[in-house]
Short mmCIF file of C-alpha atoms in Angstrom, two decimals:
data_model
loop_
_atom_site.label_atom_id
_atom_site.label_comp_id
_atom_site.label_asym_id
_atom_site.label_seq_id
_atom_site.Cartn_x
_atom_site.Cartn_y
_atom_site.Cartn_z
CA UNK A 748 123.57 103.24 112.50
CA UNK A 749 124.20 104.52 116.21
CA UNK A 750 122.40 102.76 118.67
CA UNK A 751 121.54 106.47 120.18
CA UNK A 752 119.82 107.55 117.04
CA UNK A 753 118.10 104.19 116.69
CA UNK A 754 116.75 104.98 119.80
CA UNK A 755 115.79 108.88 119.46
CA UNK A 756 114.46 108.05 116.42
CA UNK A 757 111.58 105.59 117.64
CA UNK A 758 110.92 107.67 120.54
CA UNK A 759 110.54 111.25 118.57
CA UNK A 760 108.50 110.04 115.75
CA UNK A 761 106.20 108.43 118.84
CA UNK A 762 106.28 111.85 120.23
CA UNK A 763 105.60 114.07 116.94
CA UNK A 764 102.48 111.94 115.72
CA UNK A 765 100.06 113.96 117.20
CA UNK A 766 101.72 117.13 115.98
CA UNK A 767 102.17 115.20 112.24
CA UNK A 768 98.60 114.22 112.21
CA UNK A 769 97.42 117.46 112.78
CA UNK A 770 99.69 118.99 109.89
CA UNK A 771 97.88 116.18 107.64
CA UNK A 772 94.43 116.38 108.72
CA UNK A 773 94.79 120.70 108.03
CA UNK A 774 96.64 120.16 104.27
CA UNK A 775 93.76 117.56 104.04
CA UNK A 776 91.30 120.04 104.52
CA UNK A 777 92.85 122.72 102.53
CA UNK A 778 93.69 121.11 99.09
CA UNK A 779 95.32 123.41 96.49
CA UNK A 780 95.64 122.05 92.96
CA UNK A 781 99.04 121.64 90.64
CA UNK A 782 100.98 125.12 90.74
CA UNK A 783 98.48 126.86 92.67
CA UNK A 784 99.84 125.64 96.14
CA UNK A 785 99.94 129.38 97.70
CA UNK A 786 98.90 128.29 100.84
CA UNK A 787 100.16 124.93 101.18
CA UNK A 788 103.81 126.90 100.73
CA UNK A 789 102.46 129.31 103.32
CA UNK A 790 101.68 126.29 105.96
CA UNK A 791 104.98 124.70 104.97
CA UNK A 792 107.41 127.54 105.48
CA UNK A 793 105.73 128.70 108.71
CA UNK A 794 106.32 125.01 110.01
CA UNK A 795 109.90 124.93 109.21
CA UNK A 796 109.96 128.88 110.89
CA UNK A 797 108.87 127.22 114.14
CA UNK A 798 111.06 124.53 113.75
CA UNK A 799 114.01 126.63 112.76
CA UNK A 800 115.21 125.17 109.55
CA UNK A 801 116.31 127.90 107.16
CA UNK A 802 114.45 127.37 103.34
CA UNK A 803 114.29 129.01 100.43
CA UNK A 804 110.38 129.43 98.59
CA UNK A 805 109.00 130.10 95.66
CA UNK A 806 110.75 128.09 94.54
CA UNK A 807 109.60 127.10 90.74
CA UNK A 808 106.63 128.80 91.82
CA UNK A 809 105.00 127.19 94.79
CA UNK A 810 107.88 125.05 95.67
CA UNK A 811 110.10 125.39 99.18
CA UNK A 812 114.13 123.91 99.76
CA UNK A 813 115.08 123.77 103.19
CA UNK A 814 118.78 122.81 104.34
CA UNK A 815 119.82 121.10 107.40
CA UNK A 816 123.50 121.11 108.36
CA UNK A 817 125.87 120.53 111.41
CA UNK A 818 128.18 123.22 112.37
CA UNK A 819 131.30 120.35 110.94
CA UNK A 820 129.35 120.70 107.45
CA UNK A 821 131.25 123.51 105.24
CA UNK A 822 128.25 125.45 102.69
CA UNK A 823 129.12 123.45 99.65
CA UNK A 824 128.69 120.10 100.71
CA UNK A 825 127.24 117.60 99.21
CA UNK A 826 123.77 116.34 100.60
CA UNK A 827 121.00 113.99 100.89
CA UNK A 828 117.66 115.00 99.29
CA UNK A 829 114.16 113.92 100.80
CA UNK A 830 111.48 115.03 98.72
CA UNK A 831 107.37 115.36 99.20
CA UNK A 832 104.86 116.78 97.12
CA UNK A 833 102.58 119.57 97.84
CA UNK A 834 99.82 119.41 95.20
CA UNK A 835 96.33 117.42 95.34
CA UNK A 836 93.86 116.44 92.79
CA UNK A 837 90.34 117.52 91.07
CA UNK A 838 88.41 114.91 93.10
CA UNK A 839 85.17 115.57 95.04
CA UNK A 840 86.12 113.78 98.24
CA UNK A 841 83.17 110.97 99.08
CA UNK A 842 84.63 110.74 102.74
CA UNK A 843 82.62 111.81 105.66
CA UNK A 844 85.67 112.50 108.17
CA UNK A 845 86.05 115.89 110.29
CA UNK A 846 89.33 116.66 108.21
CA UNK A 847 87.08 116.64 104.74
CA UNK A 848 88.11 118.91 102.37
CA UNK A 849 86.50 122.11 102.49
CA UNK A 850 87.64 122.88 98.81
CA UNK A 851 84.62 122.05 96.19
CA UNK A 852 86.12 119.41 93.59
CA UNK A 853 89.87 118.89 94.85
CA UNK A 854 90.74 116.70 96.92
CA UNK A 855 94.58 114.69 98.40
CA UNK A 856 93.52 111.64 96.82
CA UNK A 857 97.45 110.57 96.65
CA UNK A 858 98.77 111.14 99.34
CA UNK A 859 100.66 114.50 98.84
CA UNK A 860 99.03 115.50 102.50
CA UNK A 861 100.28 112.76 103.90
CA UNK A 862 103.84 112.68 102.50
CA UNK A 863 104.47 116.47 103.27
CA UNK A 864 103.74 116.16 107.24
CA UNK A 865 105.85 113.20 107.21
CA UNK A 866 108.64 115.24 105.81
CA UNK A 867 107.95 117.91 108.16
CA UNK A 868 108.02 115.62 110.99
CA UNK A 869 111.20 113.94 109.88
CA UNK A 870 112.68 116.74 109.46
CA UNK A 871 112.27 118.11 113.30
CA UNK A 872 113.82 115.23 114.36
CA UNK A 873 116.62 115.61 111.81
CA UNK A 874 117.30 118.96 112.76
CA UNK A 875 117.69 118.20 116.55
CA UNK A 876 119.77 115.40 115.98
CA UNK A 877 121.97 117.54 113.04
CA UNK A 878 125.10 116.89 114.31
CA UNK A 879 124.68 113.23 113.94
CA UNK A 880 124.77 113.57 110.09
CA UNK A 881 127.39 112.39 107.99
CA UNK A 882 125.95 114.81 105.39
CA UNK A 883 123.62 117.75 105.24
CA UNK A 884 120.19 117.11 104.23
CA UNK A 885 117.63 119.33 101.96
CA UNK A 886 114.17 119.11 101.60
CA UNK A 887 112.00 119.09 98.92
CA UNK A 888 108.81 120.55 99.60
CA UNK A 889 107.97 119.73 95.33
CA UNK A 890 104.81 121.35 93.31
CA UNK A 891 103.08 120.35 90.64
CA UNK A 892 103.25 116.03 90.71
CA UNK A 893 100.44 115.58 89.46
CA UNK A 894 100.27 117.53 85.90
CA UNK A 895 102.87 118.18 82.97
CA UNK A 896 104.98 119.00 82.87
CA UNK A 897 106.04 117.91 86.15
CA UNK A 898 107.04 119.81 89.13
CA UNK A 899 110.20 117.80 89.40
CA UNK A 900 111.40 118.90 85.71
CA UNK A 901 110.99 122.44 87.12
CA UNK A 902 112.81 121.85 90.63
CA UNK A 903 115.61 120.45 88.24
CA UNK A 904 115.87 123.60 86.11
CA UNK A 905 115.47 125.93 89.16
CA UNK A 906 118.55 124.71 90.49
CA UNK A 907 117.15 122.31 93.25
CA UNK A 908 119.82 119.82 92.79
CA UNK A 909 122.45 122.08 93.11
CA UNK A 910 123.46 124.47 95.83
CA UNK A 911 124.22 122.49 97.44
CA UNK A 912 124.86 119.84 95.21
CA UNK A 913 122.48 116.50 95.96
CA UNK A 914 123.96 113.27 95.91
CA UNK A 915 120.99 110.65 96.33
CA UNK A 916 117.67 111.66 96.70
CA UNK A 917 114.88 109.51 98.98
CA UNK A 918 111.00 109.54 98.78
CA UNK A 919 108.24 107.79 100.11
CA UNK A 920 105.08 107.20 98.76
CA UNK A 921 101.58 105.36 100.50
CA UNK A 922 100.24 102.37 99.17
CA UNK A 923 96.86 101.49 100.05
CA UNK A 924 97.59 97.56 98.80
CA UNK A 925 100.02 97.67 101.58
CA UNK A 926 99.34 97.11 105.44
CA UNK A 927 100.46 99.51 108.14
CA UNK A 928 103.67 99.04 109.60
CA UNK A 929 105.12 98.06 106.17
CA UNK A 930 107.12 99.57 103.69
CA UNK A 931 108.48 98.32 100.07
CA UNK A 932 111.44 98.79 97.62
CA UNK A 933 112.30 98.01 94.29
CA UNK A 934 115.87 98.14 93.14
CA UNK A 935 115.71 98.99 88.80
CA UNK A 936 112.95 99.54 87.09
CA UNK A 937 109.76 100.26 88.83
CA UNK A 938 107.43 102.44 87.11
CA UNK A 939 106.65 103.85 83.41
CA UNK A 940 106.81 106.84 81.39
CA UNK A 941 103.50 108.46 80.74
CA UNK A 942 102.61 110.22 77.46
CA UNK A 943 98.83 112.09 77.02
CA UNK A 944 97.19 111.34 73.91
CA UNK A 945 94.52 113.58 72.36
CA UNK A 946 92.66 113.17 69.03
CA UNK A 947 89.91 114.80 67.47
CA UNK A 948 88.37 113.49 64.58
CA UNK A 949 86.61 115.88 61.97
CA UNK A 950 84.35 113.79 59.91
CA UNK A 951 81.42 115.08 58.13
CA UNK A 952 78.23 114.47 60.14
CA UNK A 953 75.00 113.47 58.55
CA UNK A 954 71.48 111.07 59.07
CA UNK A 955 71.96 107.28 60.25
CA UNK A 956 70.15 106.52 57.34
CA UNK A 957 72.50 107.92 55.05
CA UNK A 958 76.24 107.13 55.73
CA UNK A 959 77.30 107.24 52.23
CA UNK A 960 76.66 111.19 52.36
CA UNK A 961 78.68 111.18 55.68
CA UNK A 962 82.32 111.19 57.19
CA UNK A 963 81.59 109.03 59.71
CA UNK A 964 84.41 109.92 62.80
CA UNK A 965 82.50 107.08 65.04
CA UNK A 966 83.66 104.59 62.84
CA UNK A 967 87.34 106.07 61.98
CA UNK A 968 87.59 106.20 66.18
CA UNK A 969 86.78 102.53 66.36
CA UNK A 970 89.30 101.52 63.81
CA UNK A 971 91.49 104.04 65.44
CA UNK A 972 91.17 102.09 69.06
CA UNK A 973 91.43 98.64 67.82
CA UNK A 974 94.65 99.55 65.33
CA UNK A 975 96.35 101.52 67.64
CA UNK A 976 96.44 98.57 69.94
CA UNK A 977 98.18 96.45 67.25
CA UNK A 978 101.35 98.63 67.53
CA UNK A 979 101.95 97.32 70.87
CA UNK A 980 101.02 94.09 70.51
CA UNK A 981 102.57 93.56 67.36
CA UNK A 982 105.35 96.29 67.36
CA UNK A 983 106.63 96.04 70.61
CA UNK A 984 109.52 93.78 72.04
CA UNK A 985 107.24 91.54 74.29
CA UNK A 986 110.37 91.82 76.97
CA UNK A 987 109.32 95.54 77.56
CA UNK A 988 106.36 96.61 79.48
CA UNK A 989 103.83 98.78 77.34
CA UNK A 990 100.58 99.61 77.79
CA UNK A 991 98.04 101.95 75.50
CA UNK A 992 94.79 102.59 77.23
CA UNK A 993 92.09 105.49 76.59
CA UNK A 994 89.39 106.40 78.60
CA UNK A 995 87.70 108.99 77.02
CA UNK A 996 85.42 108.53 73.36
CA UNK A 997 83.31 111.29 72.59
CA UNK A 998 80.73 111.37 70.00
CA UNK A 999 78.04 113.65 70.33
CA UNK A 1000 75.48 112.31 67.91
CA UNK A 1001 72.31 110.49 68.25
CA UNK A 1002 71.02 107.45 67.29
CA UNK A 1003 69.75 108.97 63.50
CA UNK A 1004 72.50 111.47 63.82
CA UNK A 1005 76.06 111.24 62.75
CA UNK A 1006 78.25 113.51 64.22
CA UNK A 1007 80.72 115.90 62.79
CA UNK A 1008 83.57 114.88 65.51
CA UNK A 1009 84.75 112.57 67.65
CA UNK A 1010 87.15 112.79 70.75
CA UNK A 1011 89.57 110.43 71.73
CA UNK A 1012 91.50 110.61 74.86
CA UNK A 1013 94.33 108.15 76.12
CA UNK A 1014 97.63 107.51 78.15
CA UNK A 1015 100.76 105.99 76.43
CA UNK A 1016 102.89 103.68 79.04
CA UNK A 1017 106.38 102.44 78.97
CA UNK A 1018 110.13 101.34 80.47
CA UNK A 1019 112.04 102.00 77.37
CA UNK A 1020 112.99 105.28 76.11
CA UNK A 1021 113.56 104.64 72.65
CA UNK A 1022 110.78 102.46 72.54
CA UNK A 1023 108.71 105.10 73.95
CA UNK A 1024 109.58 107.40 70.89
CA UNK A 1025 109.06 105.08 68.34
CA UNK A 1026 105.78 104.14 69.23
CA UNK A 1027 104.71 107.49 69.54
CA UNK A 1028 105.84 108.30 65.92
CA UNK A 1029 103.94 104.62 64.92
CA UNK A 1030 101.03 106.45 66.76
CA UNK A 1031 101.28 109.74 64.62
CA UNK A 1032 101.21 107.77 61.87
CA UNK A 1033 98.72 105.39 61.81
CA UNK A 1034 96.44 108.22 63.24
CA UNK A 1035 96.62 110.34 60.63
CA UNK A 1036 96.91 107.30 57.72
CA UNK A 1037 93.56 106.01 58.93
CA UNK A 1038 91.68 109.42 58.67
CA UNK A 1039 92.65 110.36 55.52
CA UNK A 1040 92.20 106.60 54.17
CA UNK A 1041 88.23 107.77 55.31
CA UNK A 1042 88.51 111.50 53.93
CA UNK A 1043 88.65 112.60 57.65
CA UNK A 1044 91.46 115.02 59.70
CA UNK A 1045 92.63 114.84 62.43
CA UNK A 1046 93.85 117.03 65.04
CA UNK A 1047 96.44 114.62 67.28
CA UNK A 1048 98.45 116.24 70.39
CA UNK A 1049 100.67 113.83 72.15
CA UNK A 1050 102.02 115.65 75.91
CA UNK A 1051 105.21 114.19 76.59
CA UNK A 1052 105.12 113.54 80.37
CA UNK A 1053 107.33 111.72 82.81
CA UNK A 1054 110.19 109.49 81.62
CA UNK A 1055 110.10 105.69 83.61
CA UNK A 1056 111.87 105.86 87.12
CA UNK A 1057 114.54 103.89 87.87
CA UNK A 1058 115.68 102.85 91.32
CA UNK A 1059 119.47 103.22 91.87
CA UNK A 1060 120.34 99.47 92.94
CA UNK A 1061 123.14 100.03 95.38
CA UNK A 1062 121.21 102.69 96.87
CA UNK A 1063 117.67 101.22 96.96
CA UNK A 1064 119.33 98.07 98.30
CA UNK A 1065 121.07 100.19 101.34
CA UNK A 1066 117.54 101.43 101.91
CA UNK A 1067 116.28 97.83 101.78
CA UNK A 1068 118.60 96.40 104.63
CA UNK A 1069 118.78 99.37 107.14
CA UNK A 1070 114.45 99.07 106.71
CA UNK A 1071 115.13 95.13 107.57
CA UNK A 1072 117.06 96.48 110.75
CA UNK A 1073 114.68 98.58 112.01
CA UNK A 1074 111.35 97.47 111.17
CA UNK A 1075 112.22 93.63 110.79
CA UNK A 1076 112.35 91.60 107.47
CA UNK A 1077 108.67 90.76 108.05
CA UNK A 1078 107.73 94.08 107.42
CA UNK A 1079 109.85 95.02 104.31
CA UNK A 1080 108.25 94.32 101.23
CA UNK A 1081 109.78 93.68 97.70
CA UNK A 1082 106.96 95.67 94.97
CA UNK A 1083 106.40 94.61 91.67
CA UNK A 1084 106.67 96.68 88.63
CA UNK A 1085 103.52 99.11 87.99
CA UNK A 1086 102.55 101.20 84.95
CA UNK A 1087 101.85 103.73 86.87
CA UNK A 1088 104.23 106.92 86.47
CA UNK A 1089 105.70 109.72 88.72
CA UNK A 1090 107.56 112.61 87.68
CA UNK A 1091 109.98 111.48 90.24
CA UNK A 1092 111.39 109.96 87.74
CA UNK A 1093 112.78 113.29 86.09
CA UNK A 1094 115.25 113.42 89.50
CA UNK A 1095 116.39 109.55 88.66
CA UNK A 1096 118.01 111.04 85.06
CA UNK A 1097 120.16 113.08 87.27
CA UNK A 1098 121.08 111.58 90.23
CA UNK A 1099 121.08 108.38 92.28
CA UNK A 1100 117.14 107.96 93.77
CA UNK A 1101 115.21 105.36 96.01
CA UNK A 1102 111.55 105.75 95.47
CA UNK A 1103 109.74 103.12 98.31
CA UNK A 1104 106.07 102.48 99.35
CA UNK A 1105 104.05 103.05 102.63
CA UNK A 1106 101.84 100.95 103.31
CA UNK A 1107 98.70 102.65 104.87
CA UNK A 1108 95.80 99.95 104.44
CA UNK A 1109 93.92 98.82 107.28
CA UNK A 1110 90.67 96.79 106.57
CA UNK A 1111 89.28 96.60 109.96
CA UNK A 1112 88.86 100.92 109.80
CA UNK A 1113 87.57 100.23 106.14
CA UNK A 1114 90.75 101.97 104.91
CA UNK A 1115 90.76 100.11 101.58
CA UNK A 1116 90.49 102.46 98.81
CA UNK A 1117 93.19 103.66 96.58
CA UNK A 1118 94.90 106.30 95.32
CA UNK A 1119 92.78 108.62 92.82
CA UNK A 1120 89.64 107.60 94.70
CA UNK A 1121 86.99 109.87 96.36
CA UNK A 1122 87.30 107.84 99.44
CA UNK A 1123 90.69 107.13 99.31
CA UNK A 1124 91.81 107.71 103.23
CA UNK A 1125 95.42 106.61 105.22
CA UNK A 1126 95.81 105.08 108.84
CA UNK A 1127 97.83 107.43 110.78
CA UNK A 1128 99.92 105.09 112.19
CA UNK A 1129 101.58 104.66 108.84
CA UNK A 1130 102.71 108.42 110.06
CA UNK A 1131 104.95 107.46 112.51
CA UNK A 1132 106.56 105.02 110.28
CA UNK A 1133 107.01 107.15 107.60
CA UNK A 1134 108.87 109.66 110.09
CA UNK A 1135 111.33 106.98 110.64
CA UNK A 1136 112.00 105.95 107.46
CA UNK A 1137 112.65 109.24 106.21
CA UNK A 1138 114.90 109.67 109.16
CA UNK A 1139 116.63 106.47 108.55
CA UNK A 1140 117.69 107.64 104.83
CA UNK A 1141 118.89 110.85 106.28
CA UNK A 1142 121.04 109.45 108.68
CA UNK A 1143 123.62 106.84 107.52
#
């Protein structure tokens, strides 16, 4: 990379924090659930109007596409993606900060905040330094993360990776396990598909003291958990990573009283497609096997979600050594695999990705929670270096 842009890169992103903060700290405040990002759009597009950047919104609904090219670029070009996320999450924030949401019950427990004034404050920089690119750049202002069926899938079919057509797409994402100042990378597989799992059970309810006169769907649910688990223990190459978890049994009898139903709620996890459908099927199965072995129904829905995501290793590994550059190896970090998903992953099928961490824990300001909690909270210094390492995959 040029020694000039090395240079206006560390000084700009020192210059825009205050301006990025402030763009975080206001999308902070006003948290707008999956789809329903009106006015997160709104804020978005009026930034990029000051800026200058042309964009395109509404975009699968809620979603905004901004282009960046040099007057040496011709319109069909090929370009680099950098993508954010505009959506937050139904979370009653616990923090007591002046940028607390104001929204009862949502809350940017992930991060989306955070990533989307990073992307606006790359992207000034990026557009003042335009004709330093070797390629144009678009930006993904994305809906929708956090819910199926994924506002990536829906980018996808609203054209987003074409006109222009995208060759790699970048994104960051924090990391609360991670220190400021650092950032990781993965090259491969990195995180897992996610599948939804919903059962009801319709038993027959009855008195405690009677079970014999009963369908008893508390009992069917516990054989239900503890089988269930046998498929991917038992079923499942031990090679592949797999998890089935569910949070959520319902059974809304007492302690004389069996009830007529029970609810069963769980997430389906894994990094191999046709593993991934073959349990599901084993699921099917053996749900519906073990209620009618009791006389029982069931009603099962599976939501397919978000395939695994992938890291492209020549590009991830790019990413890796220009980070090493400019931050120093001491603050590049190789990540582990995590179960966690990210509909992300739905750009990976298409196109060559890089999908790194910010780190954004700081101990000594208590920032220790993580993502998903009610007090999950950033240092803004990670800001700044998320502002460069956006900038860093835009320019080559």
């Amino acid at each position: 990379m040029d020694s000039a842009i090395h240079h206006i890169i560390r000084t700009r992103s020192v210059e825009l924090f205050d301006k990025v903060k402030a763009y975080r700290e206001h999308m902070h405040q006003f948290p707008e659930l999956s789809y329903s990002e009106f006015n997160t759009m709104k804020f978005v597009a009026g930034q990029l109007d000051k800026i200058g950047i042309p964009y395109q919104q509404e975009v699968a609904g809620t979603g905004i596409l901004g282009i960046i090219r040099s007057d040496k670029h011709q319109e069909g070009d090929s370009c680099i993606g950098l993508r954010s996320e505009l959506d937050a999450l139904p979370i009653t924030e616990q923090n007591n900060c002046a940028y607390k949401s104001t929204i009862d019950g949502v809350m940017h427990a992930c991060g989306h905040d955070v990533h989307t004034a990073i992307l606006l404050g790359a992207a000034e920089i990026i557009w003042e330094n335009k004709e330093q690119l070797k390629h144009p750049v678009k930006l993904f202002f994305q809906p929708g993360e956090e819910k199926n069926p994924g506002g990536a899938s829906l980018m996808i079919a609203a054209g987003a990776l074409q006109n222009p057509p995208v060759h790699e797409l970048f994104a960051l994402h924090v990391f609360p396990e991670m220190k400021t100042g650092n950032v990781g990378f993965r090259p491969g597989l990195y995180m897992a598909s996610c599948d939804e799992i919903y059962i009801t059970i319709n038993g027959k309810g009855g008195h405690g003291a009677t079970p014999h006169q009963t369908i008893d769907p508390i009992m069917i649910g516990a054989q239900l958990l503890t089988g269930l688990q046998q498929i991917v223990s038992r079923k499942c190459d031990p090679k592949v990573p797999c998890v089935l978890s569910f949070g959520h049994f319902e059974a809304l009898g007492a302690t004389n009283v069996i009830p007529e139903k029970a609810i069963l709620k769980g997430t389906f996890r894994t990094m191999n497609e046709d593993w991934r459908k073959e349990a599901l099927d084993m699921i099917a199965k053996h749900v519906h096997s073990v209620c009618e072995q009791f006389g029982a129904t069931a009603d099962l829905e599976i939501s397919v979600g978000y395939p695994y995501l992938e890291n492209d290793p020549v590009l991830t590994e790019k990413m890796t050594k220009r980070s090493e550059w400019f931050f120093g190896k001491e603050h590049v970090e190789e990540l582990p695999i995590r179960l966690t998903s990210e509909d992300f992953s739905f750009y990976a099928q298409e196109i060559p990705v890089c999908f790194f961490r910010l780190g954004v824990r700081n101990e000594e300001l208590g920032i220790i929670y993580g993502v998903h909690h009610p007090k999950f909270d950033i240092d803004s210094k990670a800001l700044v270096v998320g502002m460069q390492a956006m900038c860093l995959a835009a320019f080559e």
